[in-house]
Tab-separated table of C-alpha atoms in Angstrom:
chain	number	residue	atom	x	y	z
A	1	UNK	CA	20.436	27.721	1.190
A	2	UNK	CA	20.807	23.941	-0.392
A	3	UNK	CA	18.065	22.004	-1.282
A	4	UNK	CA	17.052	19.626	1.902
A	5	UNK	CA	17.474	16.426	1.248
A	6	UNK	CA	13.744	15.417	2.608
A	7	UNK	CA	14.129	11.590	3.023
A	8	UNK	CA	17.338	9.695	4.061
A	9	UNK	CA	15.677	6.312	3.730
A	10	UNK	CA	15.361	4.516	0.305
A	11	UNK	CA	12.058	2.899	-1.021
A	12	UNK	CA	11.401	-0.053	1.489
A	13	UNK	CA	11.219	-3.565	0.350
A	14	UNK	CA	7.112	-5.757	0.939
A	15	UNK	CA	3.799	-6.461	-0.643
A	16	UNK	CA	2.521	-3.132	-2.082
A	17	UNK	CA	-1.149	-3.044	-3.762
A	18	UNK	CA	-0.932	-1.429	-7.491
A	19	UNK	CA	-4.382	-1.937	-8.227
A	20	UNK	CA	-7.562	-3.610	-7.763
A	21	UNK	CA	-8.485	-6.753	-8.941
A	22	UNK	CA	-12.570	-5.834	-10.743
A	23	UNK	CA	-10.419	-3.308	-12.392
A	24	UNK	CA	-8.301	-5.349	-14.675
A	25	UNK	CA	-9.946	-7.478	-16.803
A	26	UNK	CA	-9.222	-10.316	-18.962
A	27	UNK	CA	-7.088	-8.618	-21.765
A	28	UNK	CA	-6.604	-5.233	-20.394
A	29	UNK	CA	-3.023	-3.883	-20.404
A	30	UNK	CA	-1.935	-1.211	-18.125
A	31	UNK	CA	1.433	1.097	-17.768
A	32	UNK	CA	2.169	1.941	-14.833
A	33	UNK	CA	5.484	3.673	-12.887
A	34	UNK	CA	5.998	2.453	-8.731
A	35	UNK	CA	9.094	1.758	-7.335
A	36	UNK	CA	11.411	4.429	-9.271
A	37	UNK	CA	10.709	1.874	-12.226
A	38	UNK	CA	8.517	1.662	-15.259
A	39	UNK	CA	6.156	-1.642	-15.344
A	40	UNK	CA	3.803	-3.164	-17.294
A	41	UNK	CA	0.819	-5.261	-15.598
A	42	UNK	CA	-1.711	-7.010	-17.574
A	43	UNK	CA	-4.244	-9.913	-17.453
A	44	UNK	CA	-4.051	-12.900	-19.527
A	45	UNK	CA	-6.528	-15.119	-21.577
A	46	UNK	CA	-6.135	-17.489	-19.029
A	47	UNK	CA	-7.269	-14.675	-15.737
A	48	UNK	CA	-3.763	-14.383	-14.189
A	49	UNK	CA	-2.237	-11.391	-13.722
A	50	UNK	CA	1.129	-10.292	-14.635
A	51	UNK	CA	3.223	-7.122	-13.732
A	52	UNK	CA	7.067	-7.213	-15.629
A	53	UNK	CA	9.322	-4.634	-16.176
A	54	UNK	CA	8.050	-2.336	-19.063
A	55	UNK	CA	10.759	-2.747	-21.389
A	56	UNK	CA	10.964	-5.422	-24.171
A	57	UNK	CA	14.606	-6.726	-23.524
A	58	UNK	CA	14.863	-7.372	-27.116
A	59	UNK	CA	15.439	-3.414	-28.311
A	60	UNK	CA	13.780	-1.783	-25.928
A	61	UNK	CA	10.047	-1.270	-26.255
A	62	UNK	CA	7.422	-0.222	-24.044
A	63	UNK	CA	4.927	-3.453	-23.706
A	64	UNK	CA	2.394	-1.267	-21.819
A	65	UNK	CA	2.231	1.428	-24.626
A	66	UNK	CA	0.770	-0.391	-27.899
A	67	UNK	CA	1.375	-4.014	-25.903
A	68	UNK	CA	-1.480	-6.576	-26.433
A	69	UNK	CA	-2.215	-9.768	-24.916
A	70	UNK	CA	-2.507	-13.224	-26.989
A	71	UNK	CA	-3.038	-16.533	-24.951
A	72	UNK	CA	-1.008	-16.566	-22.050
A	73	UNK	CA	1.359	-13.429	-22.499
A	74	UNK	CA	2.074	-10.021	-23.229
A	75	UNK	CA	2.879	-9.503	-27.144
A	76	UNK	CA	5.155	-6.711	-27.846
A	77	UNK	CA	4.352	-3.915	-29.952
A	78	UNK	CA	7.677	-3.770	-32.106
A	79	UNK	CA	8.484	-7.202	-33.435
A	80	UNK	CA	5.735	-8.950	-31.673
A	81	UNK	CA	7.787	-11.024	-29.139
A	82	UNK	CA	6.117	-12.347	-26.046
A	83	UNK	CA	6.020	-12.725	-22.517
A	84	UNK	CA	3.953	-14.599	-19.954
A	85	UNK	CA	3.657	-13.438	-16.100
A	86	UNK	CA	6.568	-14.889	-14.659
A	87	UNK	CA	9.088	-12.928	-17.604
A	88	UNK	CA	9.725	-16.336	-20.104
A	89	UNK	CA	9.711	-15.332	-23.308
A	90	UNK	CA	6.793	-17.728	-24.974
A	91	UNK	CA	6.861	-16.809	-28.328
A	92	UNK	CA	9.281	-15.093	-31.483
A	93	UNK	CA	7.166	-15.087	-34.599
A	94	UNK	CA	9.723	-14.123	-37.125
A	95	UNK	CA	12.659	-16.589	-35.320
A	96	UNK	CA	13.969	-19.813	-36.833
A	97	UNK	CA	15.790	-20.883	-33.787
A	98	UNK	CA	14.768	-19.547	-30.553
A	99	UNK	CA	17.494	-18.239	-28.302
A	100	UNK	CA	19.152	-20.473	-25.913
A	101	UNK	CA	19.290	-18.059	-23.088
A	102	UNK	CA	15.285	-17.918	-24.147
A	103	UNK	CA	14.916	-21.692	-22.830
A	104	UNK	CA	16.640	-21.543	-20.122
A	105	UNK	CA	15.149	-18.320	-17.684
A	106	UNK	CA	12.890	-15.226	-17.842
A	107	UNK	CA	14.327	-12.573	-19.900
A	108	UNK	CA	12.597	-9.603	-18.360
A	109	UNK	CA	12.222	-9.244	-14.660
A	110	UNK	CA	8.780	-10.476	-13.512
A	111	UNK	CA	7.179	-9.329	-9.775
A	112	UNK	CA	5.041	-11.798	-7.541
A	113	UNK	CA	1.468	-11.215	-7.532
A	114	UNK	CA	-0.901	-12.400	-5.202
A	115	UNK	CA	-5.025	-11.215	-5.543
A	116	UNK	CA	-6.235	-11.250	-1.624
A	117	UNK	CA	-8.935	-8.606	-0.265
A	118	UNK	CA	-10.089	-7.556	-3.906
A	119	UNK	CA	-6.109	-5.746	-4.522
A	120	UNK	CA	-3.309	-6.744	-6.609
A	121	UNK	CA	-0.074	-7.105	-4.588
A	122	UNK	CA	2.823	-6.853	-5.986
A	123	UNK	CA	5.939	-7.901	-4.092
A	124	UNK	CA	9.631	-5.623	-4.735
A	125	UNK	CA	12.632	-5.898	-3.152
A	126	UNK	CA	15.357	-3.749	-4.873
A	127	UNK	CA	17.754	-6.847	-5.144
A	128	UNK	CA	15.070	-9.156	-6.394
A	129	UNK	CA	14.847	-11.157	-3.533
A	130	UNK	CA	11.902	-13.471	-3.128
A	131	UNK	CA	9.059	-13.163	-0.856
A	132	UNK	CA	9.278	-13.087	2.649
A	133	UNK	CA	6.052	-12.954	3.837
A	134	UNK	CA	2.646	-12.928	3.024
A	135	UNK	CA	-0.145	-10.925	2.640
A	136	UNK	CA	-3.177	-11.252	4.795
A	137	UNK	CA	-6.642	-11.882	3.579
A	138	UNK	CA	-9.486	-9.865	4.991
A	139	UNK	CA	-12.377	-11.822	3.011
A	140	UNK	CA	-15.075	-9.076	3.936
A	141	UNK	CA	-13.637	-6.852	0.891
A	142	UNK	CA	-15.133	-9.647	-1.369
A	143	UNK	CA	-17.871	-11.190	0.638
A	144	UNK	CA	-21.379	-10.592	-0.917
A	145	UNK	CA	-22.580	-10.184	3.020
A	146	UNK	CA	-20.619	-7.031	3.125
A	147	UNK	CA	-21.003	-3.838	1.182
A	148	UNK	CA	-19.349	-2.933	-1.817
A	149	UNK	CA	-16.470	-0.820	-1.298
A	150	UNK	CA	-16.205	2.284	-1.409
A	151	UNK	CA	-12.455	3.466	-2.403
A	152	UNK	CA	-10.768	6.871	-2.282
A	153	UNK	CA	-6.786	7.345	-3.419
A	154	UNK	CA	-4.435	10.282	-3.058
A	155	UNK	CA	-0.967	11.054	-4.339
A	156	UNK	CA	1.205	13.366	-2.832
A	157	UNK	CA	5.430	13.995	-1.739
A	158	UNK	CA	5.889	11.360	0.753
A	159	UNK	CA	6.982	7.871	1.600
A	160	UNK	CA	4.896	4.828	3.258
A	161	UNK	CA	6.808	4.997	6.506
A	162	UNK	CA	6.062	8.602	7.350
A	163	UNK	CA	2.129	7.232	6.494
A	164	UNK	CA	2.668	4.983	8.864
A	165	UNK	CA	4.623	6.391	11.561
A	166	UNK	CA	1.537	9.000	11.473
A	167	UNK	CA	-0.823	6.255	13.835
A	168	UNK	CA	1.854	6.402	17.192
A	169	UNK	CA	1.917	10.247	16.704
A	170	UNK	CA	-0.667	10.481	19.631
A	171	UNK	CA	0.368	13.995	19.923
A	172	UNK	CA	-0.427	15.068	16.593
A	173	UNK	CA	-4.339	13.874	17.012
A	174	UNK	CA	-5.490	16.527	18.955
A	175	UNK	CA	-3.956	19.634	16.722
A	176	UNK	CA	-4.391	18.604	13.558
A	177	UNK	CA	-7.520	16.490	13.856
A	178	UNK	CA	-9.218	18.576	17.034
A	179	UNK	CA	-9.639	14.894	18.690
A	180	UNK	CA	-9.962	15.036	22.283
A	181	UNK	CA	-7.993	11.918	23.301
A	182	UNK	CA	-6.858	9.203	21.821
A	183	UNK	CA	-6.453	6.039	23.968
A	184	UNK	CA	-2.735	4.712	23.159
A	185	UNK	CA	-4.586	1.284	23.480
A	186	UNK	CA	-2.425	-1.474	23.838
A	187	UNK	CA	0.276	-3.031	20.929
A	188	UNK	CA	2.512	-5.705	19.865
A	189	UNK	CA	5.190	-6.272	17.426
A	190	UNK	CA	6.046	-9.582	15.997
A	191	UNK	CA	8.489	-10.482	13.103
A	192	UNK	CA	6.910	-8.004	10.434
A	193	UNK	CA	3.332	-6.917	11.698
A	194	UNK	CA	2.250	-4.648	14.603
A	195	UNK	CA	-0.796	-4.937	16.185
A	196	UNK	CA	-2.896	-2.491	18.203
A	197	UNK	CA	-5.752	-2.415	19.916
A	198	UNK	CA	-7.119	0.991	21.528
A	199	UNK	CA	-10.718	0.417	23.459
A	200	UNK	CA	-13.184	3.763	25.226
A	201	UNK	CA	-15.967	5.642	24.760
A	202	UNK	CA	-17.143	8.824	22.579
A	203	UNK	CA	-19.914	11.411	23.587
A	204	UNK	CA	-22.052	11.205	20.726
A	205	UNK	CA	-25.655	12.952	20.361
A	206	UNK	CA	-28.535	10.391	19.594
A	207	UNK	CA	-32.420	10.963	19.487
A	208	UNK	CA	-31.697	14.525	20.647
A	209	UNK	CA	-29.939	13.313	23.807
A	210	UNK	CA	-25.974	12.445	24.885
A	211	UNK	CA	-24.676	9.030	24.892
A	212	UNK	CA	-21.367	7.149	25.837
A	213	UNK	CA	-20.892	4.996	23.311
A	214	UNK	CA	-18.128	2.569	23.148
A	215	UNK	CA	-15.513	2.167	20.743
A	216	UNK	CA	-12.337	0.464	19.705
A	217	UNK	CA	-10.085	0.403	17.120
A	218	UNK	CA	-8.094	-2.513	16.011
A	219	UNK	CA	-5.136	-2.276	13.653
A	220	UNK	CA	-2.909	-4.872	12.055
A	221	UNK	CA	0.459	-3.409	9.882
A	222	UNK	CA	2.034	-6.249	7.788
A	223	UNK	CA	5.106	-4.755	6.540
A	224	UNK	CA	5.639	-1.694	4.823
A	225	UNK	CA	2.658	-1.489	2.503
A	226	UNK	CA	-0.497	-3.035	4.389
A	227	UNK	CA	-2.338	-1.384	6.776
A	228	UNK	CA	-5.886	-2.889	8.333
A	229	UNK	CA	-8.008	-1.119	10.529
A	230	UNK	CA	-11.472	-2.350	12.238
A	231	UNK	CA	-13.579	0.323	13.571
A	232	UNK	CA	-16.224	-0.284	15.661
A	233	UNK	CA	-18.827	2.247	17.774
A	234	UNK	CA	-22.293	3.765	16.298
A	235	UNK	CA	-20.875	1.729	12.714
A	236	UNK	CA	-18.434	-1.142	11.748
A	237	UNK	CA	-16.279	-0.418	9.136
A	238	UNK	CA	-12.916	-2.099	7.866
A	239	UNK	CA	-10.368	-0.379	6.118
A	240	UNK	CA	-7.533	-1.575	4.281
A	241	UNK	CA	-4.957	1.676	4.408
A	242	UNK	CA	-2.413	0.766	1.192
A	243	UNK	CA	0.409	3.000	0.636
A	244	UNK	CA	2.554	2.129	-2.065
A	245	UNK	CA	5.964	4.150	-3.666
A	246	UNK	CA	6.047	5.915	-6.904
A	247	UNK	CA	9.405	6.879	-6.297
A	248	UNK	CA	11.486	7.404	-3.255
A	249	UNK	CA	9.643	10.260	-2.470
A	250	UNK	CA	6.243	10.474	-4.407
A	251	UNK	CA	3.656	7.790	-2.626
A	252	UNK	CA	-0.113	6.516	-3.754
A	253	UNK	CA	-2.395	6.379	-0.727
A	254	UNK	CA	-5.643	4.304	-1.405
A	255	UNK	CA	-8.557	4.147	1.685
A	256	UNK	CA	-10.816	0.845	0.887
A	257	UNK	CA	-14.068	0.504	3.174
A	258	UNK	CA	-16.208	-2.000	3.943
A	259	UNK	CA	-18.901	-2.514	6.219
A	260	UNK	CA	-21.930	-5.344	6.842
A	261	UNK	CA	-24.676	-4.696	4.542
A	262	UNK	CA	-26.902	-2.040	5.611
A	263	UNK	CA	-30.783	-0.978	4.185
A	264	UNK	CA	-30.681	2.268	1.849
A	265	UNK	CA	-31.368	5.436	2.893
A	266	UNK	CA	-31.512	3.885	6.123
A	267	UNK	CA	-30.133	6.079	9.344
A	268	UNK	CA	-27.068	3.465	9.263
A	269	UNK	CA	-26.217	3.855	6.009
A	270	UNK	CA	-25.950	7.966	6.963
A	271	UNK	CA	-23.961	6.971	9.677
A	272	UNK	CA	-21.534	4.826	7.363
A	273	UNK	CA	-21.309	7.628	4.734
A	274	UNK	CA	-20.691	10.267	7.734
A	275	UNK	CA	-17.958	8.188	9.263
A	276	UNK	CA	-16.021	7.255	5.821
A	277	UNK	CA	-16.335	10.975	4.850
A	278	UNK	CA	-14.715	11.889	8.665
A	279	UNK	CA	-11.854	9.446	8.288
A	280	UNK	CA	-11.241	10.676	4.595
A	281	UNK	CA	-11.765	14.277	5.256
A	282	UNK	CA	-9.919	17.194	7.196
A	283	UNK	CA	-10.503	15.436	10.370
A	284	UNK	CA	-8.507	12.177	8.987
A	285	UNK	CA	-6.440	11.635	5.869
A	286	UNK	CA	-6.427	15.089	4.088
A	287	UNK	CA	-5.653	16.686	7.147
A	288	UNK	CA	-2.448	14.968	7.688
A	289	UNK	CA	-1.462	15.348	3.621
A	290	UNK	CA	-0.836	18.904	3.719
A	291	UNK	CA	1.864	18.406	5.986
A	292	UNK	CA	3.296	14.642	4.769
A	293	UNK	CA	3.959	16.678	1.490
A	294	UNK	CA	5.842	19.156	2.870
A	295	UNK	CA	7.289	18.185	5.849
A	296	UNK	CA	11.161	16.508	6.245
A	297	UNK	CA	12.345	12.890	7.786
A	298	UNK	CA	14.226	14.039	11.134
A	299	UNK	CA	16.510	11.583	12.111
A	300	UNK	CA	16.940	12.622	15.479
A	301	UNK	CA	14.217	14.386	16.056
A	302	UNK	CA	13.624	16.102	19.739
A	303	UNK	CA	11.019	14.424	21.587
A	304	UNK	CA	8.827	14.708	24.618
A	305	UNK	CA	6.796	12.871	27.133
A	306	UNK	CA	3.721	13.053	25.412
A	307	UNK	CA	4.809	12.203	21.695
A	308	UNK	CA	3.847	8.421	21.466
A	309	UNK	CA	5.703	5.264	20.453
A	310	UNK	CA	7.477	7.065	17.454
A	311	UNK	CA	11.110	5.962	18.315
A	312	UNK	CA	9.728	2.148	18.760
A	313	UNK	CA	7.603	2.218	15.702
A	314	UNK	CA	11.158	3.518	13.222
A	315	UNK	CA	12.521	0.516	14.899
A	316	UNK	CA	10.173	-1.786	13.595
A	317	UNK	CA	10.006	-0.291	10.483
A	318	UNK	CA	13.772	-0.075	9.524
A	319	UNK	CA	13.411	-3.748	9.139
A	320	UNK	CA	11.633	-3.236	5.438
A	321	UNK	CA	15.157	-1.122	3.990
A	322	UNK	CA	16.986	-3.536	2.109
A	323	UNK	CA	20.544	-1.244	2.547
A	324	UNK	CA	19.442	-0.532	5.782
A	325	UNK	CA	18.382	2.727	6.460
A	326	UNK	CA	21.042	5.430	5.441
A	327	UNK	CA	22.733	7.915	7.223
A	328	UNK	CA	22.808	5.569	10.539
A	329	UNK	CA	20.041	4.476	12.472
A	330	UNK	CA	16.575	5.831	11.914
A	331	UNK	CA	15.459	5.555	15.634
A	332	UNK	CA	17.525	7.899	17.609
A	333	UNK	CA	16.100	10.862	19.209
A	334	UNK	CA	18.057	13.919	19.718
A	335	UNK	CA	19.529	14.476	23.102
């Protein structure tokens, strides 16, 4: 039998989070491989961050292995030539004239950054395009009201969009998660984000008795590589869900939480830890991961009553594919 080709959709275009802001510091120089490409990222003398391709485009060398920042830029390991954030070369020790071409634009390709929610964004679009969005701020991830947060990340065979298709799969909820029911809730879509609200109430035990206690969750995707969730019931948490390609088919998952400040040791803070555990354990994420890894992109999959929005949601999504999706239309169901 030939090898199944798992994905027909290329890596989609949008703000992607590589990293976390506390964790690169002033100097620090990191290599790092997303979008089928090799990159460098690396914070300056002056705090802003840069993230270029990781060649030198003088003979070839790789900044982030050896590479050291002076001043404003990046300083080469070979011949010491350097680059600030947005790809200019600032700097040939050894030249006596400096290159025309030099003067006049950025020599290696440099990727939009924006710091919002404690993450590094970085924007890619296969055909360089600039941005055409933004990313939204949720200011609890940095507020000093709100806890600090507590972060989990997974890697695994897979591709944002199957992530994401993953929250209309009603169906899926109560087999692979046990979940009773899950309220479809109601949602929007508008330009590049979908919003969805889902409101009820859970049968929880409290004090030794049964309570209804009510819930809702509130979710807000902005293109293909932020997700935010609100949860609110027995605890409020936020979650920022960021998926973000390695290569077409090879995907970093990171779960951030946050939550209002609660006293330690305290019953809330169990509940927090209990409800961050059940989102990140076999009843949430690392149930579905198993199967993401292993599983195929049907694109026209047989579908019932029962299955959710799915054909809606690859509608919205195709949107992010720069060649549009290939091998036709991703949101056709089998007849």
């Amino acid at each position: 039998m030939s090898k199944v080709e798992r994905f027909p959709m290329s890596i989609p275009f949008g703000w992607f989070g590589i990293g976390y802001s506390g964790d690169l510091a002033i100097g620090d120089v990191r290599a790092l491989r997303y979008f089928g490409r090799d990159l460098v990222l690396f914070r300056n003398e002056q705090g802003e961050a840069g993230l270029l391709d990781a060649y030198c485009p003088h003979l070839g060398a790789h900044l982030g292995i050896g590479g050291t920042v002076e001043g404003d830029s990046i300083r080469c390991p070979f011949h010491a030539w350097q680059y600030r954030p947005d790809g200019f070369c600032s700097k040939i020790p050894y030249a006596k004239a400096f290159p025309p071409r030099a003067k006049r634009e950025p020599l290696t390709r440099a990727y939009p950054l924006v710091e919002k929610s404690g993450v590094i964004w970085a924007w890619y679009h296969p055909d360089n395009a600039e941005p055409a969005f933004d990313v939204i701020d949720y200011p609890e991830f940095t507020d000093a009201e709100w806890a600090e947060p507590t972060k989990r990340e997974w890697r695994f065979a897979s591709n944002p969009q199957e992530i994401a298709e993953n929250g209309v799969d009603v169906a899926h909820f109560a087999y692979v998660h046990q979940m009773d029911a899950v309220p479809e809730g109601e949602t929007s879509y508008d330009g590049v984000q979908r919003r969805s609200v889902a409101r009820g109430h859970r049968t929880v035990p409290i004090d030794g008795e049964t309570r209804q206690i009510p819930y809702s969750v509130e979710t807000v995707q902005n293109g293909a590589g932020q997700k935010y969730t609100r949860l609110k019931g027995i605890v409020e948490l936020s979650l920022l869900v960021i998926a973000t390609p390695v290569e077409r088919d090879d995907v970093e998952l990171r779960f951030c939480f946050t939550h209002p400040r609660v006293e330690p040791g305290s019953p809330q803070e169990a509940a927090v830890k209990a409800a961050i555990a059940n989102t990140c354990g076999q009843a949430g994420v690392e149930g579905d991961i198993p199967i993401w890894a292993n599983k195929i992109h049907l694109e026209r999959p047989f579908l019932c009553d029962g299955d959710g929005p799915i054909l809606r949601f690859r509608k919205y999504f195709e949107q992010f594919y720069a060649d549009g999706p290939e091998g036709g239309e991703l949101a056709v169901a089998a007849e």
